[in-house]
Tab-separated table of N, CA and C in Angstrom:
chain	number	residue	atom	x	y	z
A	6	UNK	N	-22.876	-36.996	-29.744
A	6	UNK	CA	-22.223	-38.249	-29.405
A	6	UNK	C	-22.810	-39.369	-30.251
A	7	UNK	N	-21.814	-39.890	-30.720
A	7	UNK	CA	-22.149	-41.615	-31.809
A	7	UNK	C	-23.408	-42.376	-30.194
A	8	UNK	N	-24.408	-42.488	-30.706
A	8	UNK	CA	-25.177	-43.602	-30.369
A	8	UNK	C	-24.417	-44.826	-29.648
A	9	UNK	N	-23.737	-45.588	-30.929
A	9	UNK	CA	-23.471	-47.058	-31.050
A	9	UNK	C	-22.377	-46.958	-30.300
A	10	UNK	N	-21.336	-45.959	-30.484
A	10	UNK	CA	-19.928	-46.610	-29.951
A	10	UNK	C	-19.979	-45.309	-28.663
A	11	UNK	N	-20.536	-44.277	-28.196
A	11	UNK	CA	-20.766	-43.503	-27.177
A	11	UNK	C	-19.802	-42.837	-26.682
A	12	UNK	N	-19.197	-42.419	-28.213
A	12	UNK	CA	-17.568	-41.249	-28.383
A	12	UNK	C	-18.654	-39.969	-28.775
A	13	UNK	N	-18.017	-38.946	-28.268
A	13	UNK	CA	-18.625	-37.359	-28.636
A	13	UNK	C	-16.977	-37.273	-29.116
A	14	UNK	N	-17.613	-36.444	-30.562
A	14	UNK	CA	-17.039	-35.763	-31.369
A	14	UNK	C	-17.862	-34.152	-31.383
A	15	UNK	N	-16.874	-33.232	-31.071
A	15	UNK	CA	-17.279	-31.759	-31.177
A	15	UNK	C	-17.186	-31.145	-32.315
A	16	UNK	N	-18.287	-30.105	-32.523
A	16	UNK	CA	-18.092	-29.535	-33.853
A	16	UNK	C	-17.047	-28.130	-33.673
A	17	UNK	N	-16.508	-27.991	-34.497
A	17	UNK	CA	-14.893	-26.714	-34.343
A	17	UNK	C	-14.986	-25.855	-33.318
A	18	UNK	N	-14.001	-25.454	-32.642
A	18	UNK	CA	-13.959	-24.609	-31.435
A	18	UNK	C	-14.683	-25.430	-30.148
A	19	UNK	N	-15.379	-26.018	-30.135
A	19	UNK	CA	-16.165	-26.759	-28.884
A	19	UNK	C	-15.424	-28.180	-28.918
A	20	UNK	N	-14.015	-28.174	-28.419
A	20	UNK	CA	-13.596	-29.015	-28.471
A	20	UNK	C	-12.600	-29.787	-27.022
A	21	UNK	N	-13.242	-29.616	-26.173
A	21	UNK	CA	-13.152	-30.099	-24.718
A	21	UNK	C	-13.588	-30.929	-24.377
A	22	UNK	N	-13.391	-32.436	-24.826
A	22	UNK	CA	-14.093	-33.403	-24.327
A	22	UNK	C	-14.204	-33.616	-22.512
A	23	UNK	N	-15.379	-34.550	-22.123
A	23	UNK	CA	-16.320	-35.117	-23.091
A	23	UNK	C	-17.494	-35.167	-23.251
A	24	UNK	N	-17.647	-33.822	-22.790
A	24	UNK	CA	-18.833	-33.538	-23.210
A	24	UNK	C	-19.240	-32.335	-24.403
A	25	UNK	N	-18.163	-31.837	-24.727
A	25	UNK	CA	-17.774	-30.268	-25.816
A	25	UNK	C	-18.923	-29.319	-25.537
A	26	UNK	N	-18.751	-29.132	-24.057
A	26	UNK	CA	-19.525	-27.993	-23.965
A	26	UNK	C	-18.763	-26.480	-23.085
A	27	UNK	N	-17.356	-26.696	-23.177
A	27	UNK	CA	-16.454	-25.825	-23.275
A	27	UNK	C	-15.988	-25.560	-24.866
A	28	UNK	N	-15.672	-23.696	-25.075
A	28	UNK	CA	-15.720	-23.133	-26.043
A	28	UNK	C	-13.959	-23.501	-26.050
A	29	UNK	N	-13.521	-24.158	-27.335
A	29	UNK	CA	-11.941	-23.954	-27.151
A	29	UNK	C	-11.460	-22.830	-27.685
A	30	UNK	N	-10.181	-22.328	-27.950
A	30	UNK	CA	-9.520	-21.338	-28.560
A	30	UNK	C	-9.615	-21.465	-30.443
A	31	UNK	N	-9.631	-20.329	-31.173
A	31	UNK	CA	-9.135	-20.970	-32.599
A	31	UNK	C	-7.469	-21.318	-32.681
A	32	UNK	N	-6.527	-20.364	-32.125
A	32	UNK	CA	-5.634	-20.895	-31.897
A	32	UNK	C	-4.554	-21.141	-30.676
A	33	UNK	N	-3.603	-21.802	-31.135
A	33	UNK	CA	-3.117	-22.118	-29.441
A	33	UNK	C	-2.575	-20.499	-29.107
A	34	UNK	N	-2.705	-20.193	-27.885
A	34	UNK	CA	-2.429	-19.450	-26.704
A	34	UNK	C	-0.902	-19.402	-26.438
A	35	UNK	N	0.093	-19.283	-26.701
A	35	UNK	CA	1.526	-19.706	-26.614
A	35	UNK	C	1.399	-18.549	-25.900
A	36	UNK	N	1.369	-17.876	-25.313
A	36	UNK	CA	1.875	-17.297	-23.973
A	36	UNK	C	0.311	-16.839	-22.917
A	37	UNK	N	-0.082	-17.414	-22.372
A	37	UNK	CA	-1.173	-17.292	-22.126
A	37	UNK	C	-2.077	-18.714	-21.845
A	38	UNK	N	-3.686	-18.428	-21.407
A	38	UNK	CA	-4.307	-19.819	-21.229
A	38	UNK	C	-5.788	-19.297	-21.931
A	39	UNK	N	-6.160	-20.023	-22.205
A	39	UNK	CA	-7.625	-19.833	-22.700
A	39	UNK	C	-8.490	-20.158	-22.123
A	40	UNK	N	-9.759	-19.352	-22.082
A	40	UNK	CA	-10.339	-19.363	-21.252
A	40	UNK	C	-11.752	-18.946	-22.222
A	41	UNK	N	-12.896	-19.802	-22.494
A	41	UNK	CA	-14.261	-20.026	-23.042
A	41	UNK	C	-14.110	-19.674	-24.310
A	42	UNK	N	-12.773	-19.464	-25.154
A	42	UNK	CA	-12.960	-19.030	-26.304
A	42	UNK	C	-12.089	-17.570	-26.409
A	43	UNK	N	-11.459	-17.392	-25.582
A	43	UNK	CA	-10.097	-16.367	-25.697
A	43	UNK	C	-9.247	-16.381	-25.021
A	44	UNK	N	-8.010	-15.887	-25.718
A	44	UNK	CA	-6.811	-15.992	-25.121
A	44	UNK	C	-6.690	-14.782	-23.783
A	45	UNK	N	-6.004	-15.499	-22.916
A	45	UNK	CA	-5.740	-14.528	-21.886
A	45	UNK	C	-4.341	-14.515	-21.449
A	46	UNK	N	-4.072	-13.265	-21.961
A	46	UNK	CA	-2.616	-13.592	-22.052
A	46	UNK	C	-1.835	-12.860	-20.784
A	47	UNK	N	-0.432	-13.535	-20.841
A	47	UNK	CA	0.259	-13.573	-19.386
A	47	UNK	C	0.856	-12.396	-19.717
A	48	UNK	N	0.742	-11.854	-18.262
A	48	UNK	CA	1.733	-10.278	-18.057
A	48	UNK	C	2.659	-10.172	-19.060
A	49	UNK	N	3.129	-8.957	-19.989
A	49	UNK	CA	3.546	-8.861	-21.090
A	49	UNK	C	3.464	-9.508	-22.067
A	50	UNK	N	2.323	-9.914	-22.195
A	50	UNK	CA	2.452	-10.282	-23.639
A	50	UNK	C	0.912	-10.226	-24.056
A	51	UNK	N	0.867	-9.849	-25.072
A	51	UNK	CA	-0.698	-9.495	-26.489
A	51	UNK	C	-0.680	-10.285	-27.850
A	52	UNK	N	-1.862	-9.583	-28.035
A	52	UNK	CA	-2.149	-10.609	-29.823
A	52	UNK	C	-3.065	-11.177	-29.562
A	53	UNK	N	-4.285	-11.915	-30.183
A	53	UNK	CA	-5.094	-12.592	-30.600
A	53	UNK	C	-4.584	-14.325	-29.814
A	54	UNK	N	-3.655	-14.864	-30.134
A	54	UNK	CA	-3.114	-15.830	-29.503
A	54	UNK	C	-2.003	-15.790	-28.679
A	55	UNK	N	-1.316	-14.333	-28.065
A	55	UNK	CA	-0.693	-13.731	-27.323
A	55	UNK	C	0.780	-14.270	-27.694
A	56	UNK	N	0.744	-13.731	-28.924
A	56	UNK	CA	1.951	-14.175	-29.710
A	56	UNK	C	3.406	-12.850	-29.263
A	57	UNK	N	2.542	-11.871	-29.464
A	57	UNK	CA	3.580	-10.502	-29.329
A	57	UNK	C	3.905	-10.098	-27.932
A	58	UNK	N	4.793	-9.813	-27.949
A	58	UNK	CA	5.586	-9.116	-26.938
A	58	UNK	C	4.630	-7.770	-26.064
A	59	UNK	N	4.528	-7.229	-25.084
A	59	UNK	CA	3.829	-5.832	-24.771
A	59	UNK	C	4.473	-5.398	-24.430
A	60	UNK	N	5.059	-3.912	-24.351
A	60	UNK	CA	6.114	-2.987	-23.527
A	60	UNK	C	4.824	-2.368	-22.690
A	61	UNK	N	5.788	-2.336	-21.524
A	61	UNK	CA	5.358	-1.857	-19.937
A	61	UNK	C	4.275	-1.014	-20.235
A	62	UNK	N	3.269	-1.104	-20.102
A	62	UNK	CA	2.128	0.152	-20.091
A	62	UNK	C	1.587	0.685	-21.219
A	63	UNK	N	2.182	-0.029	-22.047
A	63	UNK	CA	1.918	0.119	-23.500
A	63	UNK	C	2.573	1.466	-24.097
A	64	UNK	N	3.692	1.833	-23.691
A	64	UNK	CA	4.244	2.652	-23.376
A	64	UNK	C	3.842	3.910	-23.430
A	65	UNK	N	2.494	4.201	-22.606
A	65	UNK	CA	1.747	4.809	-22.006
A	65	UNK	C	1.408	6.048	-23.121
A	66	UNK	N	1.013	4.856	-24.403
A	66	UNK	CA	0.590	5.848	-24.788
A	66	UNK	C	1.322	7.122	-25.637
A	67	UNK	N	2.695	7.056	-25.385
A	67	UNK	CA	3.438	7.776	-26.129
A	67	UNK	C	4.838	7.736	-26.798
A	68	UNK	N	4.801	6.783	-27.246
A	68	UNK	CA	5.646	5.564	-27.584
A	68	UNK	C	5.296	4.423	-28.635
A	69	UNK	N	6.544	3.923	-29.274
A	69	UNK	CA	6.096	2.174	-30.008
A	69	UNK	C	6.807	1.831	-29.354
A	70	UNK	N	6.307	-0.155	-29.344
A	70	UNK	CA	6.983	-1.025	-28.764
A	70	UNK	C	7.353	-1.342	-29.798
A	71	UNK	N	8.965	-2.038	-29.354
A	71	UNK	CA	10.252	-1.725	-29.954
A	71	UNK	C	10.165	-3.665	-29.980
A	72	UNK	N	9.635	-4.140	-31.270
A	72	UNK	CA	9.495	-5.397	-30.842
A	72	UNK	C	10.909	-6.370	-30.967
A	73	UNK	N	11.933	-5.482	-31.978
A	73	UNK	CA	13.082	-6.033	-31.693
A	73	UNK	C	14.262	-6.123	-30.227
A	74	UNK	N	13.912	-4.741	-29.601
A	74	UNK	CA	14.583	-4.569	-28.435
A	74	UNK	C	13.401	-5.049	-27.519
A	75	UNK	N	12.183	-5.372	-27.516
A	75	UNK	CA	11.408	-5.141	-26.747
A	75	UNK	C	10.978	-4.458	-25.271
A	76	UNK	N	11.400	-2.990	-26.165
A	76	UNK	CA	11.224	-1.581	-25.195
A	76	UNK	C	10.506	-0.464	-25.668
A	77	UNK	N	10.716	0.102	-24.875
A	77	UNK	CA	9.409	1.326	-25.729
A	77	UNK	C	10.239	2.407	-26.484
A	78	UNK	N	10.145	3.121	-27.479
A	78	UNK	CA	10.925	3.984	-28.350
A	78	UNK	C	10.100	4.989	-28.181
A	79	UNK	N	10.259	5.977	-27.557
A	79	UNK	CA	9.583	7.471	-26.793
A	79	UNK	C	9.574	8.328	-27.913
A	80	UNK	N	8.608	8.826	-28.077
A	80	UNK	CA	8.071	10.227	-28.616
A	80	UNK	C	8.561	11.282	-28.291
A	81	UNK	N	8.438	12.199	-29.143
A	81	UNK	CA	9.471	13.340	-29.002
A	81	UNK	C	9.041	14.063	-27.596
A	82	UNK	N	9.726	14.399	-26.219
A	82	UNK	CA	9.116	15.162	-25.284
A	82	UNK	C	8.524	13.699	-24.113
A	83	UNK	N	8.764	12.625	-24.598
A	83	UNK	CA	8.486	11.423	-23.182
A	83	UNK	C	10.132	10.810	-23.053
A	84	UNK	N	9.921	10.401	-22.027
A	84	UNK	CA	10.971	9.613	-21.586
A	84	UNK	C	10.414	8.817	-20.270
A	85	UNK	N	11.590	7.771	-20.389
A	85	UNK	CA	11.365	6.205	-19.389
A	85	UNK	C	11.060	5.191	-19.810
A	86	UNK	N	10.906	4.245	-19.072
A	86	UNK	CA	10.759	2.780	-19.752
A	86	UNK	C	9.911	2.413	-20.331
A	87	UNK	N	8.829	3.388	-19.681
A	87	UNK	CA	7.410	3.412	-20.682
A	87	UNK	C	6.534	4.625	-20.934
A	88	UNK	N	7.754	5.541	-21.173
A	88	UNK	CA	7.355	6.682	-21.717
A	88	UNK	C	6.350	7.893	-21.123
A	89	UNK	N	6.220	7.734	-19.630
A	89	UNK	CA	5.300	7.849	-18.394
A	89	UNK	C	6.110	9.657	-18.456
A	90	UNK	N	7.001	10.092	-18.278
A	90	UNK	CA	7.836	11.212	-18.108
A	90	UNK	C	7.700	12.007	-19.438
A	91	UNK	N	7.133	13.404	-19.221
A	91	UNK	CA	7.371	14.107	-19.898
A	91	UNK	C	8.727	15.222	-19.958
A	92	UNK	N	9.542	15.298	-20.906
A	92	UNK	CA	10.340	16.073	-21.052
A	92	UNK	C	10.390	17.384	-20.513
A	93	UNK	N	11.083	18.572	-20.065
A	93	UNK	CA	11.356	20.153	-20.063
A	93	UNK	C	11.845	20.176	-21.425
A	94	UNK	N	11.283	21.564	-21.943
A	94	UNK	CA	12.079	21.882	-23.129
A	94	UNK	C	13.671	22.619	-22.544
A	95	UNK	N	14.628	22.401	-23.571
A	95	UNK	CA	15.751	22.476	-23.276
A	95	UNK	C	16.834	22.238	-22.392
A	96	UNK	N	16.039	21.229	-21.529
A	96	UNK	CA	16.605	20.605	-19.855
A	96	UNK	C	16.072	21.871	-18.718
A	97	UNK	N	15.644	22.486	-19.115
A	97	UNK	CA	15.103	23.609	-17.831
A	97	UNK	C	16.956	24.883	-17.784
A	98	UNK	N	17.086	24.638	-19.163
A	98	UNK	CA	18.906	25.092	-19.623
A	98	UNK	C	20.007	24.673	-18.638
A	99	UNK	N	19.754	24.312	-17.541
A	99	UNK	CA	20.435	23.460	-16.643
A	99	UNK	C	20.423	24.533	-15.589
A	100	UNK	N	19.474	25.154	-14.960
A	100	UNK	CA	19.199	26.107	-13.908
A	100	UNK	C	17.584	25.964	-13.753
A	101	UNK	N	17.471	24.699	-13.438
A	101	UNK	CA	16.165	24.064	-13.025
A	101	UNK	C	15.490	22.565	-12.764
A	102	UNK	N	14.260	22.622	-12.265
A	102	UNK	CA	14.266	20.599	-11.728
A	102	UNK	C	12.728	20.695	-12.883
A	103	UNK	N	13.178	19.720	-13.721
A	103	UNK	CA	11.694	19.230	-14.594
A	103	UNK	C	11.015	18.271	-13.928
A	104	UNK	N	9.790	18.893	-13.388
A	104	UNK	CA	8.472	18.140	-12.494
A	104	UNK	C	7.230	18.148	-13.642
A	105	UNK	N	6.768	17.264	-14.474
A	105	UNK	CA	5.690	16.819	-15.082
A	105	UNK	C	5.585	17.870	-16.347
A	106	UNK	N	7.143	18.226	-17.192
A	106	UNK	CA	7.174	18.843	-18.259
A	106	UNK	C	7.420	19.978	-17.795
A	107	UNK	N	7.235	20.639	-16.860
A	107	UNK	CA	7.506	21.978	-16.556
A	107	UNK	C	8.794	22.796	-15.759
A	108	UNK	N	9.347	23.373	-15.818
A	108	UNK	CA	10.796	24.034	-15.319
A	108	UNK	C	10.188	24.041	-14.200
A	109	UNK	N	11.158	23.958	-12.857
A	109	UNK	CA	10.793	24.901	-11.741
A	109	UNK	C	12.446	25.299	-11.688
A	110	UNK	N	12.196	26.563	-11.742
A	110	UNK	CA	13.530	27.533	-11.993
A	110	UNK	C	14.422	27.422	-10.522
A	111	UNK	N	15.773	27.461	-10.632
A	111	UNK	CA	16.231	27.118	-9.298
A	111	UNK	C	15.948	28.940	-8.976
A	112	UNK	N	17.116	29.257	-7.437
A	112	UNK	CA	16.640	30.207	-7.121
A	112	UNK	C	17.081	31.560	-7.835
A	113	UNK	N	16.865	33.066	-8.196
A	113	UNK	CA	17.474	34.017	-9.017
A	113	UNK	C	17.167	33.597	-10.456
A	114	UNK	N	16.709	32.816	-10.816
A	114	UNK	CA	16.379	32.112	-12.395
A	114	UNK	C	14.948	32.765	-12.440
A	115	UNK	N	14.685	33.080	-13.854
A	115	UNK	CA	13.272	32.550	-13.812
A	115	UNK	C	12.881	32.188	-15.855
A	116	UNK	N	11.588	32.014	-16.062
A	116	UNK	CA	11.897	32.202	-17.279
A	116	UNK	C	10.880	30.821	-17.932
């Protein structure tokens, strides 16, 4: 703080008057709030200044987020909104219920 005229000026990032002893962000937070020096960004959304979009769960992992549709684009063998469902190979040929990738054969089926 100036002595004479008893204005505090902060040096970069410590810029919360008036005393600058809160850490500010480097940049603004546009979806999100900052908090001692990082962005904390609001439900769906990421990035450094929580610029980007997030699909649901990050689409768990087996998937990209689809930042033009902003949805998840599933990997070969997931399915759902966020890619949480694993596929049956071949639909279970349609003489079966797919429970967590695996056929369960209806009845007289097997295979």
């Amino acid at each position: 703080c100036n002595q004479n005229s008893g204005k505090c000026q902060c040096d970069p990032l410590w810029n919360v008057l008036p005393s600058c002893s809160i850490r500010g962000c480097a940049s603004n937070c546009t979806n999100g709030a900052c908090v001692d020096g990082t962005c904390e960004c609001n439900v769906g959304f990421s990035g450094p200044a929580c610029e980007d979009f997030a699909c649901e769960n990050g689409c768990s992992g087996h998937g990209v987020c689809r930042l033009d549709t902003q949805r998840c684009e599933c990997s070969p063998w997931f399915t759902g909104e966020d890619c949480s469902f694993t596929l049956c190979p071949f639909g279970c040929s349609g003489h079966g219920t797919c429970i967590d990738g695996n056929c369960m054969c209806d009845s007289g089926w097997d295979g």
